[in-house]
């Protein structure tokens, strides 16, 4: 049964094949002409009325650029480019025919197209033989000339260069389908190619475009991969082995052990054809066929994981720049296809001396794996006035293999230095490094570094903060200082030196939280996850999650006279034709005035000179600013520093989890100082290669402080009094509590210091509240008799206590003595003196003023 079916199928196939052959034979005469004169053949194909199918086919093939690998370079110590990484969709190096061994050229012609130099693009004999075989037997047999194979490969390359995957698949299927239509198109295009290009050009193009298994294309890449040498240096046997692969790369590529014997058999066949065509001698043939296929496999490096100097994450950042920036194409697919196939030479901004210093410092101080915690670190440096990224290093090993990255441990594909949409994380809380933006807004508002602010730990009323964008509310907040206890006001300069939390919150209460956020954004500060930047009171202390690259850029803006330059990683790109491409440029904007920036510099010099960041200071004579940062849980630590040339951000903390960096250890040292060790090493090298100068001084109005006069708040409610005192930038405390007072109960009786006192702004003024027990004091009864005065006071509810003053003596103190005890008189008995006040009240206490109702009034009566 099966035999009958097979016979029937063969008969029907033969009939169809004969029909096809008859149709194909109609162009045989023209193909004969093509073997000699391609121009005549092409004209015949388009003019012959029996061959109308050719009318809609293109006459000539536009041969575009072949896919070539792209390379990323850094700048070495000597200023010359150093290769970091290579990328390719196809591993190919385009070379001229003179750089290809004659053995390879002869082997290709002998085996693939012996009549290459005789026909006009189509080998009639081979083509007709293939058509008969393919149509009558149902099997596929090659019969294409080198020119036809070249045309097919060009069409395949054009298809693979299409960025859109659907269109790419369709074009590839059209270029590779086994059909008469495709063969006709191939024939016509081949004749056109022969008309436009010389035989040498066609052979050169063919040897450069041909696939050699896997992602290896072209004889130069193939020779390097299989034999570890250039195409011009291969032996006769190696040349034949390479050309053997062309016939069927998957079956003859010798890097697969099961293919070696087949490759050798095909190689020997090619050697026999070369001998037959007198391209090699009998001696060369015999030696070649006697040799085994001996490989020196040399895998071409590709991807960022091969980048030296710990620069894999910087390399990865460049790939994200290419994917994200429309300068390289309309869609991400277009951009990535152009990068992998375009033969670009990308000259990056990376400085190898600084990169090596950063990588060495990070790896030297933070282990790639911390058994008890998921801890890591990163360091990134930018050039202050250009935004050029000079170094980028982190403590984990790079991989772009999702399975390897998922294992955790020392591998990750996440770049901790960058934003999420550039291959980075969602950022890390930046702690007190964020205080720089409250400082900036403080100075922008016209206040000075000498102004005093309240640093005391105390509950803060959320409604005391202002936010014109979102508003503020909520329960009282009880933030803490991490830098000690402060009883009195401190200057903004000292607050910056010691990084005093409550002092900066006091500053923020005099500003607007929205303005602080807008100032931060002016320094190009943004969240790493792309969400809007926060503006709550806690954000003043650095709760936002930001990338190190963003913070380095912001501090570079401070160091650059307030001018912020967005980061860039690419200096220049040239394509395979040495044509320079458009690359992303830095955008520089003025975040704050130069005066404000220079005042910020004065403040930010102090932490690294004598404050919380001193351990990061290289102390090499180059002026430097710096600020530390630690979040509430001590699981994220930062130091950001800058000279006038280079700004660096170092982060050491938890990728996940809550390892206490302040009290833990890394590499047998305190984790608290790890960030400082890295910064010191990086900035030492930065200073050596880039130098730095001092900044200009700020104007005096931004350096000094202000005074305020204590206003009269007596009789006001506590809320009213606090508001009035704070309106003149005085701090308020109620520690003197409630005292006897004449003001209504609960109202302010007095302040300490008193009304009218001149004080530095930020000084604490104590408010004393009245208990309301004081009334207008007793009226004066001085001069009245004892009886009249006492009676009057008693009638008003006062208690009276009478004491007596001794009568005056001549020569002694007269009436009005200050005591009630008679003064002893000397002997002899003195002469009596006039005593007009005798029996009258000469002193009273209290006398007017205020006193508690019913209090005792002491009267002194002259005897």
Tab-separated table of N, CA and C in Angstrom, residues 357-358 361 614-619 639 641 650 673-687:
chain	number	residue	atom	x	y	z
A	357	UNK	N	40.991	52.909	40.656
A	357	UNK	CA	41.019	53.289	42.069
A	357	UNK	C	39.685	52.991	42.735
A	358	UNK	N	38.590	53.331	42.065
A	358	UNK	CA	37.260	53.100	42.633
A	358	UNK	C	36.981	51.613	42.782
A	361	UNK	N	39.078	50.136	45.560
A	361	UNK	CA	38.627	50.553	46.892
A	361	UNK	C	37.340	49.847	47.289
A	614	UNK	N	35.237	63.774	58.382
A	614	UNK	CA	36.686	63.990	58.374
A	614	UNK	C	37.476	62.780	57.900
A	615	UNK	N	36.950	61.572	58.141
A	615	UNK	CA	37.696	60.370	57.774
A	615	UNK	C	37.734	60.153	56.261
A	616	UNK	N	36.951	60.918	55.524
A	616	UNK	CA	36.963	60.810	54.058
A	616	UNK	C	37.956	61.770	53.408
A	617	UNK	N	38.518	62.659	54.181
A	617	UNK	CA	39.353	63.724	53.630
A	617	UNK	C	40.740	63.195	53.246
A	618	UNK	N	41.142	63.318	51.967
A	618	UNK	CA	42.483	62.858	51.583
A	618	UNK	C	43.594	63.720	52.162
A	619	UNK	N	43.239	64.924	52.567
A	619	UNK	CA	44.202	65.866	53.166
A	619	UNK	C	45.471	65.992	52.311
A	639	UNK	N	28.595	58.964	51.864
A	639	UNK	CA	29.450	60.129	51.911
A	639	UNK	C	29.528	60.670	50.491
A	641	UNK	N	31.368	63.797	48.304
A	641	UNK	CA	32.418	64.808	48.384
A	641	UNK	C	32.694	65.360	47.000
A	650	UNK	N	29.598	57.874	47.461
A	650	UNK	CA	29.840	56.501	47.912
A	650	UNK	C	28.675	56.077	48.789
A	673	UNK	N	33.069	52.955	58.928
A	673	UNK	CA	34.097	53.738	58.243
A	673	UNK	C	34.382	53.233	56.834
A	674	UNK	N	33.674	52.200	56.396
A	674	UNK	CA	33.926	51.653	55.062
A	674	UNK	C	33.747	52.713	53.982
A	675	UNK	N	32.677	53.487	54.081
A	675	UNK	CA	32.424	54.526	53.080
A	675	UNK	C	33.573	55.527	53.027
A	676	UNK	N	34.142	55.838	54.200
A	676	UNK	CA	35.228	56.818	54.256
A	676	UNK	C	36.505	56.276	53.605
A	677	UNK	N	36.788	55.000	53.838
A	677	UNK	CA	37.976	54.396	53.241
A	677	UNK	C	37.882	54.424	51.717
A	678	UNK	N	36.699	54.148	51.199
A	678	UNK	CA	36.499	54.172	49.743
A	678	UNK	C	36.643	55.594	49.213
A	679	UNK	N	35.968	56.539	49.854
A	679	UNK	CA	36.019	57.925	49.390
A	679	UNK	C	37.440	58.467	49.415
A	680	UNK	N	38.141	58.200	50.485
A	680	UNK	CA	39.508	58.718	50.614
A	680	UNK	C	40.394	58.201	49.483
A	681	UNK	N	40.260	56.906	49.166
A	681	UNK	CA	41.068	56.318	48.098
A	681	UNK	C	40.700	56.900	46.735
A	682	UNK	N	39.415	57.057	46.479
A	682	UNK	CA	38.969	57.557	45.176
A	682	UNK	C	39.386	59.012	44.980
A	683	UNK	N	39.144	59.847	45.990
A	683	UNK	CA	39.444	61.264	45.828
A	683	UNK	C	40.940	61.544	45.819
A	684	UNK	N	41.722	60.684	46.432
A	684	UNK	CA	43.178	60.848	46.351
A	684	UNK	C	43.639	60.735	44.903
A	685	UNK	N	43.135	59.740	44.193
A	685	UNK	CA	43.500	59.570	42.779
A	685	UNK	C	42.855	60.654	41.922
A	686	UNK	N	41.633	61.013	42.238
A	686	UNK	CA	40.972	62.089	41.487
A	686	UNK	C	41.778	63.377	41.580
A	687	UNK	N	42.263	63.668	42.757
A	687	UNK	CA	43.059	64.887	42.941
A	687	UNK	C	44.376	64.811	42.173
